[in-house]
Coordinates of C-alpha atoms and ligand atoms in Angstrom, one line a residue:
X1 CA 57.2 -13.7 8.0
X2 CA 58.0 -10.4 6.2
X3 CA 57.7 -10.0 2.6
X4 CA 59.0 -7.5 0.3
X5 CA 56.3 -6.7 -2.1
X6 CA 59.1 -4.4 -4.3
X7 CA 59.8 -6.7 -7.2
X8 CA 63.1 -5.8 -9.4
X9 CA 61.8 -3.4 -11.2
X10 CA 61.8 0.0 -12.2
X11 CA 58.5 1.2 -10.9
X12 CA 57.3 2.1 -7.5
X13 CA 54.8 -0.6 -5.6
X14 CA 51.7 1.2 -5.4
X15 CA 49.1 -0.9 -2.4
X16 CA 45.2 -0.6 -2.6
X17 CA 44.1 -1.6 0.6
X18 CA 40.2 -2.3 -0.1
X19 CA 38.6 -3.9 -3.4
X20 CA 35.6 -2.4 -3.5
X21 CA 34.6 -0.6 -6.0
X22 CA 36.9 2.1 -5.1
X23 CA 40.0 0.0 -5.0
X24 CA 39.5 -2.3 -7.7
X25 CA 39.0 0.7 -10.1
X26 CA 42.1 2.1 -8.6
X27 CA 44.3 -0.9 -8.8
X28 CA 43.1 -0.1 -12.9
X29 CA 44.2 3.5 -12.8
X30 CA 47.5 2.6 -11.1
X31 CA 48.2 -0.4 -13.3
X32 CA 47.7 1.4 -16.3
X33 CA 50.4 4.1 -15.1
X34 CA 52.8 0.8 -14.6
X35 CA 52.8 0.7 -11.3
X36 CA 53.7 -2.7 -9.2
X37 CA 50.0 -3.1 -7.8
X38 CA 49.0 -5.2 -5.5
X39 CA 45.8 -5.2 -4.0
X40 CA 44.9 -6.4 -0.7
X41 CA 41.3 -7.0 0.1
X42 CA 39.6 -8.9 3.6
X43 CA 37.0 -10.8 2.1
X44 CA 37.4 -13.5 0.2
X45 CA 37.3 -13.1 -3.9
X46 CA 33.3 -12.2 -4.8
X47 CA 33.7 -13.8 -8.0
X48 CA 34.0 -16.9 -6.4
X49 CA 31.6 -16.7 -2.9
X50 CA 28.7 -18.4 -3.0
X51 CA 26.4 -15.7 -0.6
X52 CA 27.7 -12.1 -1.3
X53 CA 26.6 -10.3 1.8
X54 CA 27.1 -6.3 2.2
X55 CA 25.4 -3.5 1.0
X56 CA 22.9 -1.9 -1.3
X57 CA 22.3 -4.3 -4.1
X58 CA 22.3 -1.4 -6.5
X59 CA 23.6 1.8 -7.4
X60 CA 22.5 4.8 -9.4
X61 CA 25.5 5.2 -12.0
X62 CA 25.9 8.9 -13.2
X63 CA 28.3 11.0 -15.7
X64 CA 31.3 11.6 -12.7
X65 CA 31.7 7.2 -12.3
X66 CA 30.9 6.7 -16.0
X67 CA 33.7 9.3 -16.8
X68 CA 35.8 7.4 -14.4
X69 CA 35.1 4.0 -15.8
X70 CA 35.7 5.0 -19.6
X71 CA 39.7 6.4 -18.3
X72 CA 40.0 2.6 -18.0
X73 CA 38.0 1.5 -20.8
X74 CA 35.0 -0.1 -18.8
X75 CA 32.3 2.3 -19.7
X76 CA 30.9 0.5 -22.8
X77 CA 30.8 -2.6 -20.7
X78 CA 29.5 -1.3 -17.7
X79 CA 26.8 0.4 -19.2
X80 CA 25.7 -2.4 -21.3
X81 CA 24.8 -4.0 -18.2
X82 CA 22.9 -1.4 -16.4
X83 CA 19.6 -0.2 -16.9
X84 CA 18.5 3.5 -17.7
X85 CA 16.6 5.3 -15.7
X86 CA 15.3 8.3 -17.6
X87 CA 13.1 9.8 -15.0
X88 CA 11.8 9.9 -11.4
X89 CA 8.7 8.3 -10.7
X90 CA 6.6 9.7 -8.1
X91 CA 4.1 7.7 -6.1
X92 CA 1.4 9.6 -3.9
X93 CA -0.2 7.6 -1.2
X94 CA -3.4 7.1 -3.6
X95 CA -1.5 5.1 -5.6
X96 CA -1.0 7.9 -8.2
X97 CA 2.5 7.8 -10.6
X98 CA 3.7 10.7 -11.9
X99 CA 7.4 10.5 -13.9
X100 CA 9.6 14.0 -13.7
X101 CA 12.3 13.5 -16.4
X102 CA 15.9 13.9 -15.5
X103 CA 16.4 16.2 -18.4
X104 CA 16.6 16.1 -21.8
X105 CA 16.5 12.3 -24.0
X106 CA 20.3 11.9 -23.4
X107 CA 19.9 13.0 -20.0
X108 CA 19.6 9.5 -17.8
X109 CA 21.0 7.2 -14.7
X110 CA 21.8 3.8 -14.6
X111 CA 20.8 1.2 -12.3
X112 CA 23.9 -1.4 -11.7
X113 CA 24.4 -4.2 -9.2
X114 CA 26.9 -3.5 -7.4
X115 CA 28.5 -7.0 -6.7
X116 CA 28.7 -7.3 -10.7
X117 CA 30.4 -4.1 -11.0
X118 CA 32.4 -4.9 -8.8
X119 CA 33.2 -8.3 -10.3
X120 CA 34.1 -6.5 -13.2
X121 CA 36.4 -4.1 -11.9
X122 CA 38.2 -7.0 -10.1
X123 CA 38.6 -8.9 -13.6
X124 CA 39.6 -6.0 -15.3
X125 CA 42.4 -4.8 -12.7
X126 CA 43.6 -8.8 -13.2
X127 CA 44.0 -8.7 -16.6
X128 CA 47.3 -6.0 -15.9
X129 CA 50.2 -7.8 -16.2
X130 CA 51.7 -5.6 -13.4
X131 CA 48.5 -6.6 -10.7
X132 CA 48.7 -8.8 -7.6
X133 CA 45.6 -9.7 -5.9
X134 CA 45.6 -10.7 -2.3
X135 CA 42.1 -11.7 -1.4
X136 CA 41.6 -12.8 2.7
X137 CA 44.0 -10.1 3.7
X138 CA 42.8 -7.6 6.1
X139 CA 44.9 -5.2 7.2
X140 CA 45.2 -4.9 10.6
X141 CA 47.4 -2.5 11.4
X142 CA 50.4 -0.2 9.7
X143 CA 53.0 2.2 10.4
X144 CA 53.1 5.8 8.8
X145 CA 57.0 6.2 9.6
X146 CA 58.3 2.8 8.1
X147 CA 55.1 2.1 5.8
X148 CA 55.0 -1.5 6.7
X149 CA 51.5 -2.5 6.7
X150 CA 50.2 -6.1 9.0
X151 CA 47.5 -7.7 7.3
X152 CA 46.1 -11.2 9.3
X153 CA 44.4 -14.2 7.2
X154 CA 41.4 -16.3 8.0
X155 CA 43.6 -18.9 9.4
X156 CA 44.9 -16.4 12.0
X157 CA 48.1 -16.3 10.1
X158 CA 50.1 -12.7 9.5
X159 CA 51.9 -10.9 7.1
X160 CA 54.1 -8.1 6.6
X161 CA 54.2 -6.1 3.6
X162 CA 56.0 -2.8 2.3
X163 CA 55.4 -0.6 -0.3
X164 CA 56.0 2.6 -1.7
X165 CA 52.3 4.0 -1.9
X166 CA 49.4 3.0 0.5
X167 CA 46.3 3.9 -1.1
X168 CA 43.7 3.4 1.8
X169 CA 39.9 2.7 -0.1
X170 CA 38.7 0.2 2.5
X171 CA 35.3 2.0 3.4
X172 CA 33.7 3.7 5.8
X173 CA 35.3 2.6 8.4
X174 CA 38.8 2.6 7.3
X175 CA 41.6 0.5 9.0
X176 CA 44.2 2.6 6.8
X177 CA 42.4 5.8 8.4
X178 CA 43.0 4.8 12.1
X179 CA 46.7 5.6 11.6
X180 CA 45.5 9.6 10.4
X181 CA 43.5 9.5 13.5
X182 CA 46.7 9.6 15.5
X183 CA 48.5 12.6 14.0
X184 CA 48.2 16.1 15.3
X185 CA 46.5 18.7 13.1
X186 CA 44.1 15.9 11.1
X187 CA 40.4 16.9 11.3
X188 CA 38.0 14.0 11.6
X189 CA 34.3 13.9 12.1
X190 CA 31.8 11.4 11.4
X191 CA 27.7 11.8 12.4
X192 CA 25.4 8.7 12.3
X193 CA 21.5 9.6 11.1
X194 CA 18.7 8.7 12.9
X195 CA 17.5 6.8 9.9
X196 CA 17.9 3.2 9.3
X197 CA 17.4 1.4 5.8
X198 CA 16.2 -1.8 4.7
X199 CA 16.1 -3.4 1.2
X200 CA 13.0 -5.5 0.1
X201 CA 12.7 -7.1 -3.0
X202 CA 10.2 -6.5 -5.5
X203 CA 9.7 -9.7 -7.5
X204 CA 8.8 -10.1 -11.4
X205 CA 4.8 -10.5 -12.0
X206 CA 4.1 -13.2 -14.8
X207 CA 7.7 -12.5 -15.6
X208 CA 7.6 -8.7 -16.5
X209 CA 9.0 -5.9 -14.1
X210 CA 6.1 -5.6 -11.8
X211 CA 6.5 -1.5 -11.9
X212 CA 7.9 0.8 -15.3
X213 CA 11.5 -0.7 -15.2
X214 CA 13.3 2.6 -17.0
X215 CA 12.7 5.0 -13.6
X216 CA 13.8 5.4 -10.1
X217 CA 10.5 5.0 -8.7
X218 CA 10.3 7.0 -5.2
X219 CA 7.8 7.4 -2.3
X220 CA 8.2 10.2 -0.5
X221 CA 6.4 10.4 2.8
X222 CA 8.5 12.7 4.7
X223 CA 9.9 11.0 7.8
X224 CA 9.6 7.5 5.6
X225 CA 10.6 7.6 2.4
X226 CA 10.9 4.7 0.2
X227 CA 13.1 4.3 -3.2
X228 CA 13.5 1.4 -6.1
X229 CA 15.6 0.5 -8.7
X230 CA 15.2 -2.0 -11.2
X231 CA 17.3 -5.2 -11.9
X232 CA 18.1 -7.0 -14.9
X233 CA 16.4 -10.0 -13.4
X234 CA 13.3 -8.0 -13.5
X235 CA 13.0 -7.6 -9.9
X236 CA 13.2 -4.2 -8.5
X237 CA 15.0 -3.7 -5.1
X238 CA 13.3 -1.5 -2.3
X239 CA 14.9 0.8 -0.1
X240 CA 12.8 1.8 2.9
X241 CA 14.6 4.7 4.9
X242 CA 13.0 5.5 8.6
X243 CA 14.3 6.0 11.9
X244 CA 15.3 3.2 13.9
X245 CA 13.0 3.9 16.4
X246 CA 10.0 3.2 13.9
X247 CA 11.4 0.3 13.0
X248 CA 11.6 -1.0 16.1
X249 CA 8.2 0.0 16.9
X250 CA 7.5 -3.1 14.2
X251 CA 7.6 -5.9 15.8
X252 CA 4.7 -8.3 14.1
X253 CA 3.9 -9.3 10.6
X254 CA 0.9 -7.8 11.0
X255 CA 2.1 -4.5 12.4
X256 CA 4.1 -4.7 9.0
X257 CA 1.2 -4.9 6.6
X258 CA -0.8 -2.2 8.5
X259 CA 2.5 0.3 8.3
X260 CA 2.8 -0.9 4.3
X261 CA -1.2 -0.5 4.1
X262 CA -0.6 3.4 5.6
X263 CA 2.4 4.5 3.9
X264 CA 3.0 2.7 0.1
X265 CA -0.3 0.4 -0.2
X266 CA 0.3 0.1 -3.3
X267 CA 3.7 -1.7 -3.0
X268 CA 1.8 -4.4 -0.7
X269 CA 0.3 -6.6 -4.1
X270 CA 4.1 -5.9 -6.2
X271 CA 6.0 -6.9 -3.2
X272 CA 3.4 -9.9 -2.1
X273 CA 2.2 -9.5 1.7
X274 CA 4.5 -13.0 2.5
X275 CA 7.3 -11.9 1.2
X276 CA 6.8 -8.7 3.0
X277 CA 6.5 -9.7 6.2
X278 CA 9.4 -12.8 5.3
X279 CA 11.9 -10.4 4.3
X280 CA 11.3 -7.1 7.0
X281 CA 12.5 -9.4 9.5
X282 CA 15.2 -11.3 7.5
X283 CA 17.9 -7.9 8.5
X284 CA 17.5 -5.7 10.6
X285 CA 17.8 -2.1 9.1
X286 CA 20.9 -0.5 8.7
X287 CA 23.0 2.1 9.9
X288 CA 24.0 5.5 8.0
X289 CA 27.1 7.2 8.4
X290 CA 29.0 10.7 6.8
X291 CA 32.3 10.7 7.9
X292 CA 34.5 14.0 6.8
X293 CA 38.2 13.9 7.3
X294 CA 41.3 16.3 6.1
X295 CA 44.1 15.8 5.0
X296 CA 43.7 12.9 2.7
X297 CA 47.5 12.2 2.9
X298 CA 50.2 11.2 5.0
X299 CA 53.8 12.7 3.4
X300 CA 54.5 10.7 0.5
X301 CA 53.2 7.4 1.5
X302 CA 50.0 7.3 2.2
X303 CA 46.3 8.4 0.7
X304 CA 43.0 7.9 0.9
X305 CA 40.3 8.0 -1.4
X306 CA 36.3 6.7 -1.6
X307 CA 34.0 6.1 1.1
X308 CA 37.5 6.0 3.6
X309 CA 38.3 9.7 3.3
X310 CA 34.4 10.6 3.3
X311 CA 31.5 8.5 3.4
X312 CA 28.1 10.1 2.3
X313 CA 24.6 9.2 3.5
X314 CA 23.0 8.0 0.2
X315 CA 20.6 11.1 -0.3
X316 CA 22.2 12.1 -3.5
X317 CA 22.8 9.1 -5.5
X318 CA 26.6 10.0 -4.9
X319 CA 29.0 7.9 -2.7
X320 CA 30.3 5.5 -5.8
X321 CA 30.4 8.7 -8.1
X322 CA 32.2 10.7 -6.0
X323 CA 35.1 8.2 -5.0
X324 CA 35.1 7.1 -8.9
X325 CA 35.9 10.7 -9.3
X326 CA 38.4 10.6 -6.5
X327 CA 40.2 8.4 -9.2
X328 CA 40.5 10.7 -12.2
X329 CA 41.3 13.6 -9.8
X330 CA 44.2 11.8 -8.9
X331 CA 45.2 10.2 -12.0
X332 CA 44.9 13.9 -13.5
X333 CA 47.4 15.5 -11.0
X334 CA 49.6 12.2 -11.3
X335 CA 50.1 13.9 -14.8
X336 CA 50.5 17.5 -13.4
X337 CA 53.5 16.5 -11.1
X338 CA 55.2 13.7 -13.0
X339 CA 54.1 11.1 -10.9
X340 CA 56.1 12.5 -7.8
X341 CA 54.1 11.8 -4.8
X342 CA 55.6 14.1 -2.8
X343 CA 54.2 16.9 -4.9
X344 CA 51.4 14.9 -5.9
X345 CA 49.4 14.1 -2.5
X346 CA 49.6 17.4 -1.0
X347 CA 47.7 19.1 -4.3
X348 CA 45.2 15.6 -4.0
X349 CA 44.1 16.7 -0.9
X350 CA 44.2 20.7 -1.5
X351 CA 41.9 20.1 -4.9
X352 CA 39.6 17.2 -3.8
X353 CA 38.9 18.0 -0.2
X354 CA 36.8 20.8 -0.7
X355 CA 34.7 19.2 -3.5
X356 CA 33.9 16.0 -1.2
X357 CA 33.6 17.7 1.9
X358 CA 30.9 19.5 -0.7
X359 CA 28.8 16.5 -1.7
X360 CA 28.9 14.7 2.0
X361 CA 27.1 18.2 3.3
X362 CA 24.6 18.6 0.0
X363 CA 23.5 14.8 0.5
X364 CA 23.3 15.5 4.4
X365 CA 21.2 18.8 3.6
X366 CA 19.1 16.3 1.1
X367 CA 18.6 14.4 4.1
X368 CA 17.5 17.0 6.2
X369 CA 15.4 18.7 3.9
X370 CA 13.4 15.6 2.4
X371 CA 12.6 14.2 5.9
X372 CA 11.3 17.8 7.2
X373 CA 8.8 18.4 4.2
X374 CA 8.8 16.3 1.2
X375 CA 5.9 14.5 0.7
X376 CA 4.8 13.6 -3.1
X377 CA 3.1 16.6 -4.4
X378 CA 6.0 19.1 -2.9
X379 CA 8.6 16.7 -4.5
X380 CA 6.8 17.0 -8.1
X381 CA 6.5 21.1 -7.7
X382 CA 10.0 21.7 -6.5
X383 CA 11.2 19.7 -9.3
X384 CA 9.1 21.5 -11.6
X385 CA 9.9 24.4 -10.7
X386 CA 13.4 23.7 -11.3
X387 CA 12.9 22.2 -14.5
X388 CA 10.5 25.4 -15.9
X389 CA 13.2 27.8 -14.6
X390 CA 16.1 25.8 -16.3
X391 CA 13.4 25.8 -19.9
X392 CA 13.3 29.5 -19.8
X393 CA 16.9 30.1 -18.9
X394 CA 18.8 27.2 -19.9
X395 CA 21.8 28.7 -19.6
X396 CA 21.1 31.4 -16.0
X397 CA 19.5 28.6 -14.3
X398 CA 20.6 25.0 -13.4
X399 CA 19.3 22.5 -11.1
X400 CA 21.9 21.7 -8.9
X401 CA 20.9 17.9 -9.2
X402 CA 21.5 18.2 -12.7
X403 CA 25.4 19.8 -12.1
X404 CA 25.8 17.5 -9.5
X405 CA 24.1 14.5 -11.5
X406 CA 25.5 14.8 -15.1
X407 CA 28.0 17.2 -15.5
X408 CA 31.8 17.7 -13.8
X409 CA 31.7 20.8 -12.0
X410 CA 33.3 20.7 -8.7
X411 CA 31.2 19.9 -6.5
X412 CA 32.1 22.7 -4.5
X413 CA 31.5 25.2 -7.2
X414 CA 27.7 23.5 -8.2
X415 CA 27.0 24.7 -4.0
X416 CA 28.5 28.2 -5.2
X417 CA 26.9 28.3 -8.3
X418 CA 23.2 27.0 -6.9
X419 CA 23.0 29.9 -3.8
X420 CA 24.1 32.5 -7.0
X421 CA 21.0 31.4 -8.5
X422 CA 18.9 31.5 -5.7
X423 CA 20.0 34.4 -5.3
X424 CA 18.9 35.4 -8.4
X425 CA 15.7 33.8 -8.3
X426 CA 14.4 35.4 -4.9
X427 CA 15.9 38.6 -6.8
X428 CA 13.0 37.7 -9.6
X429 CA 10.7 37.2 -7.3
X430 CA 11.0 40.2 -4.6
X431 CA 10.9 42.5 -8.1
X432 CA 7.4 40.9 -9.8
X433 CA 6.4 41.4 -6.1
X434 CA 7.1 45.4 -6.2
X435 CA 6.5 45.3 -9.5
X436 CA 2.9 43.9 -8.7
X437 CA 2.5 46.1 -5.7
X438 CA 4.0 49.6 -7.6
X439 CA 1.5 48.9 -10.8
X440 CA -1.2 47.9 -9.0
X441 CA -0.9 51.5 -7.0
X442 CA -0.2 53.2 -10.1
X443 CA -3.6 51.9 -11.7
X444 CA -5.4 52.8 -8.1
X445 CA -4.4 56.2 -8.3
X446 CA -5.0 56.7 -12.3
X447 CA -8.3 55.2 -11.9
X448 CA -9.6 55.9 -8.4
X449 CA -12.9 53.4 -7.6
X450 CA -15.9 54.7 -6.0
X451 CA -14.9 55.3 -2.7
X452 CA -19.1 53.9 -1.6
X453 CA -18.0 51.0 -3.6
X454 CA -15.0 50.3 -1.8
X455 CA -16.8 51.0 1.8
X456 CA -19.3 48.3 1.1
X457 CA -16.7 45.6 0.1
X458 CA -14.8 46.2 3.3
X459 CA -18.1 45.9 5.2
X460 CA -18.2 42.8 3.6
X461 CA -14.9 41.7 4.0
X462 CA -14.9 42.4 7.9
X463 CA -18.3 40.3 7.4
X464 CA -16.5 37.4 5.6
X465 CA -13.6 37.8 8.5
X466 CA -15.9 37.2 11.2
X467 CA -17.8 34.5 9.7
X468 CA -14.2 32.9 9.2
X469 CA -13.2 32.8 12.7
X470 CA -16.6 31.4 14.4
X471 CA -16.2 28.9 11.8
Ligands
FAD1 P1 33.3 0.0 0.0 O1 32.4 -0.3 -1.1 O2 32.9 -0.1 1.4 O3 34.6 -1.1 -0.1 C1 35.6 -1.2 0.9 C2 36.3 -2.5 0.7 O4 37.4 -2.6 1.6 C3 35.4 -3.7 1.0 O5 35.5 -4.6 -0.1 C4 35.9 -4.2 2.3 O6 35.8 -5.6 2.4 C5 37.4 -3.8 2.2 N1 38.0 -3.6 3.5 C6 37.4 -3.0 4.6 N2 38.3 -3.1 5.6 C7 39.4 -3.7 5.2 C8 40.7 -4.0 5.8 N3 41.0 -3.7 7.1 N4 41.6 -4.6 5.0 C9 41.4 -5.0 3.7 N5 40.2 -4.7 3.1 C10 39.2 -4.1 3.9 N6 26.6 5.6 -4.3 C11 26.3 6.0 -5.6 O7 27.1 6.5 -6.3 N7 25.0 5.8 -6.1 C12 24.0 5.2 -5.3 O8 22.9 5.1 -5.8 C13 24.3 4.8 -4.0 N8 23.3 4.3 -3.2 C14 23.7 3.9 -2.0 C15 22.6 3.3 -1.2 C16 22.9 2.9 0.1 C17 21.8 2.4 1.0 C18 24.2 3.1 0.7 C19 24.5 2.7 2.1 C20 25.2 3.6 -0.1 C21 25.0 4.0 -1.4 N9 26.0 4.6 -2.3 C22 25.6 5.0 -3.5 C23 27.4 4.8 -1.8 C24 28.3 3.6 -2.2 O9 27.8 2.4 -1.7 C25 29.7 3.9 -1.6 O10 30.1 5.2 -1.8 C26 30.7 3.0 -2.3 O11 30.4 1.6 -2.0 C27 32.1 3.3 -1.8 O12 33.1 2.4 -2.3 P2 34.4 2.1 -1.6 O13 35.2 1.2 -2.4 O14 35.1 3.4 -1.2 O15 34.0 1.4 -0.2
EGU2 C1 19.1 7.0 -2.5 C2 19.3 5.6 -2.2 C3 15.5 11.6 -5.5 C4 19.9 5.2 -4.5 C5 17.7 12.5 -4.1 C6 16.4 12.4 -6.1 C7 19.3 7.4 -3.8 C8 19.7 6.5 -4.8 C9 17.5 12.9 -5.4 C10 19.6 4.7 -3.2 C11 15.6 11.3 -4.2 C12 16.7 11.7 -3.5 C13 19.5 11.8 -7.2 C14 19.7 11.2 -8.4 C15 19.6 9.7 -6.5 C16 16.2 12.7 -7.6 C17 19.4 13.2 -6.9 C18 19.2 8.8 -4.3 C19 19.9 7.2 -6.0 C20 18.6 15.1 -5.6 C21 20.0 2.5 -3.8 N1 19.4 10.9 -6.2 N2 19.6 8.6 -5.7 N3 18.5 13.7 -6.0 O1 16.6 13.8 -8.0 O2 20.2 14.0 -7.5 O3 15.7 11.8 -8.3 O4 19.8 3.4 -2.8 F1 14.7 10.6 -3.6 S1 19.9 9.5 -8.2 CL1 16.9 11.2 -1.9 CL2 19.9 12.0 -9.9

């Protein structure tokens, strides 16, 4: 059976294959412009499931999705229901907490559930007038010449619709992307980590949070690391990354409690040692991907934006961010080019795949660098260290969290900007180094020391040096 999705009407059909969060907020941006939209998504509608599976249960919401959601008027809303988190907290493996603020007061992240948000975008892209939403439609397959698109229902059952704009956000794994895949001159990569993750629960103790709700509480153990945000149920959800092959090595409960007893002891009474060893073995831990693709487009018919044109591994606090700010990039050069596609998804992908192809290697180089040497006290001194230098040269100095984190630079340009002031920093140092060495020489030779004096101490010192190595 073939449908034609183009109503009688003046305006194009735009198609958001995925509604995620990155589709349903798009079907909002498109619907506001007066596009036909119809949205075609291959689960059934959230709203009403009973058992929402998929992944993380929250997100850490920053200025580039906020800025995305307030285009559409959800901000308010959205941020009503999430919880500030005005600070890292820092656990050492003695149990120690030590909170390293964000920034200044106004300076914060929120903690959302996802399937809310997500719920909310959905109901907000409904209430256009101009909206269609298909729910149990996966696409299965389209065609980049014609721009007919197959999508197959639970019963088995297919249909065929056309329109005018296919906006692939179906995820990581993109159906809409396999068609790029078979086109000369499209670059594609995509690099699975060692590490795994798995999300415990943290329940409420005599109905309070169980932990201070308003941080994102971290463990950092190297290799292992553990994060939590809070929920407004009062719970707190866990995420435990580590290779696959240590959690495979866990096969017990007991072998659980003894890696928990090593690592984050003091998670073992907030989480409850039952629940603990229940819920480890409820999932098993999941896979992390960074796919990087270019071009985003396909002539005038076809784009993608979200986790399907680059999927980040979560070491930033970026994926949702970054495809919410896929959205406004768009919707920005939409005005630019009078809504003509043909001008308009060639600049999409000359302006935005630089920036993303930016945050997928900074959260990759996250990655790398917290599993090679963060443990807790190197965590609370780098970040000190970037928080003294940005006190004392507010405007010289900025943590490239806190560009990437609450501002709207490019992403691209925060990378630029961040080696310029390393730059400048080893510059600092290198000179209080001479410095240190020229004045200290310059005070040698004004004021020359007893040369017997001097003797003596290096008799000791070679004293003290072979002491040292029979030690
Ligand atoms: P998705 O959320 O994957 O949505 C894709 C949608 O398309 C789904 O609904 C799916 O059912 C549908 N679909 C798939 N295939 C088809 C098909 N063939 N036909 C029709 N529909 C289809 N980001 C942050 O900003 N902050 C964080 O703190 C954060 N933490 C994270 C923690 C973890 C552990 C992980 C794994 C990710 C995290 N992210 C975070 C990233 C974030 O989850 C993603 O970037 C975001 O979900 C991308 O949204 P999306 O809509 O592009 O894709
Ligand atoms: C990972 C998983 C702390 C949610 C990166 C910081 C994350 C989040 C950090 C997850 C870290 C790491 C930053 C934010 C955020 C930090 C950030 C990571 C939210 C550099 C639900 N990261 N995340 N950086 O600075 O900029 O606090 O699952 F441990 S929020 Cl890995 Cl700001």
């Amino acid at each position: 059976m073939e449908r034609s999705a183009s109503r009688q009407s003046r305006k194009k059909v735009v198609a958001v294959v995925g509604g995620g969060l990155v589709g349903a907020l798009n079907a909002c941006f498109f619907a506001k412009r007066g596009f036909d939209v119809e949205l075609f998504e291959s689960r059934e509608d959230i709203r009403r499931a009973k058992i929402v599976k998929g992944r993380s249960i929250n997100l850490a919401l920053s200025h580039r999705g906020r800025q995305a959601l307030k285009h559409v008027g959800l901000e308010e809303k959205i941020v009503a229901q999430g919880i500030p988190m005005h600070a890292r907290m820092i656990h050492s493996l003695d149990g120690k907490q030590s909170p390293i603020p964000y920034g200044r007061k106004g300076q914060y992240i929120l903690s959302v559930d996802r399937a809310n948000l997500n719920k909310e975008l959905l109901t907000a892209a409904e209430t256009y007038p101009n909206t269609k939403m298909n729910f149990d439609h996966k696409l299965q397959d389209w065609n980049a010449e014609t721009g007919l698109m197959t999508f197959v229902r639970l019963d088995g059952s297919k249909e065929q619709v056309k329109a005018d704009l296919i906006v692939g956000c179906d995820g990581a794994f993109s159906a809409v992307r396999k068609q790029f895949l078979r086109r000369s001159r499209f670059d594609y990569s995509q690099t699975y980590i060692p590490h795994g993750y798995m999300e415990l629960t943290m329940p409420p103790i005599n109905g309070e949070f169980a932990m201070k709700p308003n941080y994102l509480h971290i463990w950092p153990r190297n290799t292992f690391m553990m994060i939590a945000l809070p929920n407004l149920d009062k719970t707190f959800t866990c995420t435990l990354f580590m290779p696959f092959e240590d959690f495979e090595k866990i096969t017990t409960g007991d072998e659980v409690i003894e890696f928990f007893q090593k690592y984050f002891p003091d998670t073992i009474p907030l989480i409850g040692a039952d629940t603990l060893q229940r819920d480890y073995f409820r999932l098993p831990a999941q896979a992390m991907v960074s796919v990087k693709c270019n071009p985003y487009h396909i002539g005038d018919t076809c784009v993608l934006m979200g986790d399907a044109a680059h999927a980040v591994v979560p070491f930033y606090g970026q994926g949702m961010n970054a495809g919410f700010e896929d959205c406004i990039v768009f919707d920005e050069i939409m005005d630019q080019f009078n809504e003509d596609f043909r001008a308009v998804l060639p600049e999409y992908t000359r302006v935005r795949v630089p920036d993303d192809h930016a945050i997928a290697d900074l959260a990759m180089y996250n990655y790398i660098e917290m599993r090679a040497h963060v443990n807790s006290k190197w965590f609370i001194f780098r970040k000190y260290v970037d928080n003294i230098l940005h006190f004392f040269m507010p405007k010289t100095i900025i943590p490239l969290y806190t560009m990437v984190t609450f501002t709207r630079t490019r992403y691209h340009e925060a990378v630029k900007r961040w080696h310029w002031q390393n730059k400048v920093i080893n510059r600092g140092l290198l000179l209080s180094a001479v410095g240190a060495v020229l004045g200290g020489s310059y005070l040698l030779i004004k004021n020359p020391p007893d040369i017997n004096k001097l003797i003596v101490s290096a008799e000791k010192m070679w004293d003290r040096l072979v002491a040292l190595r029979t030690l």
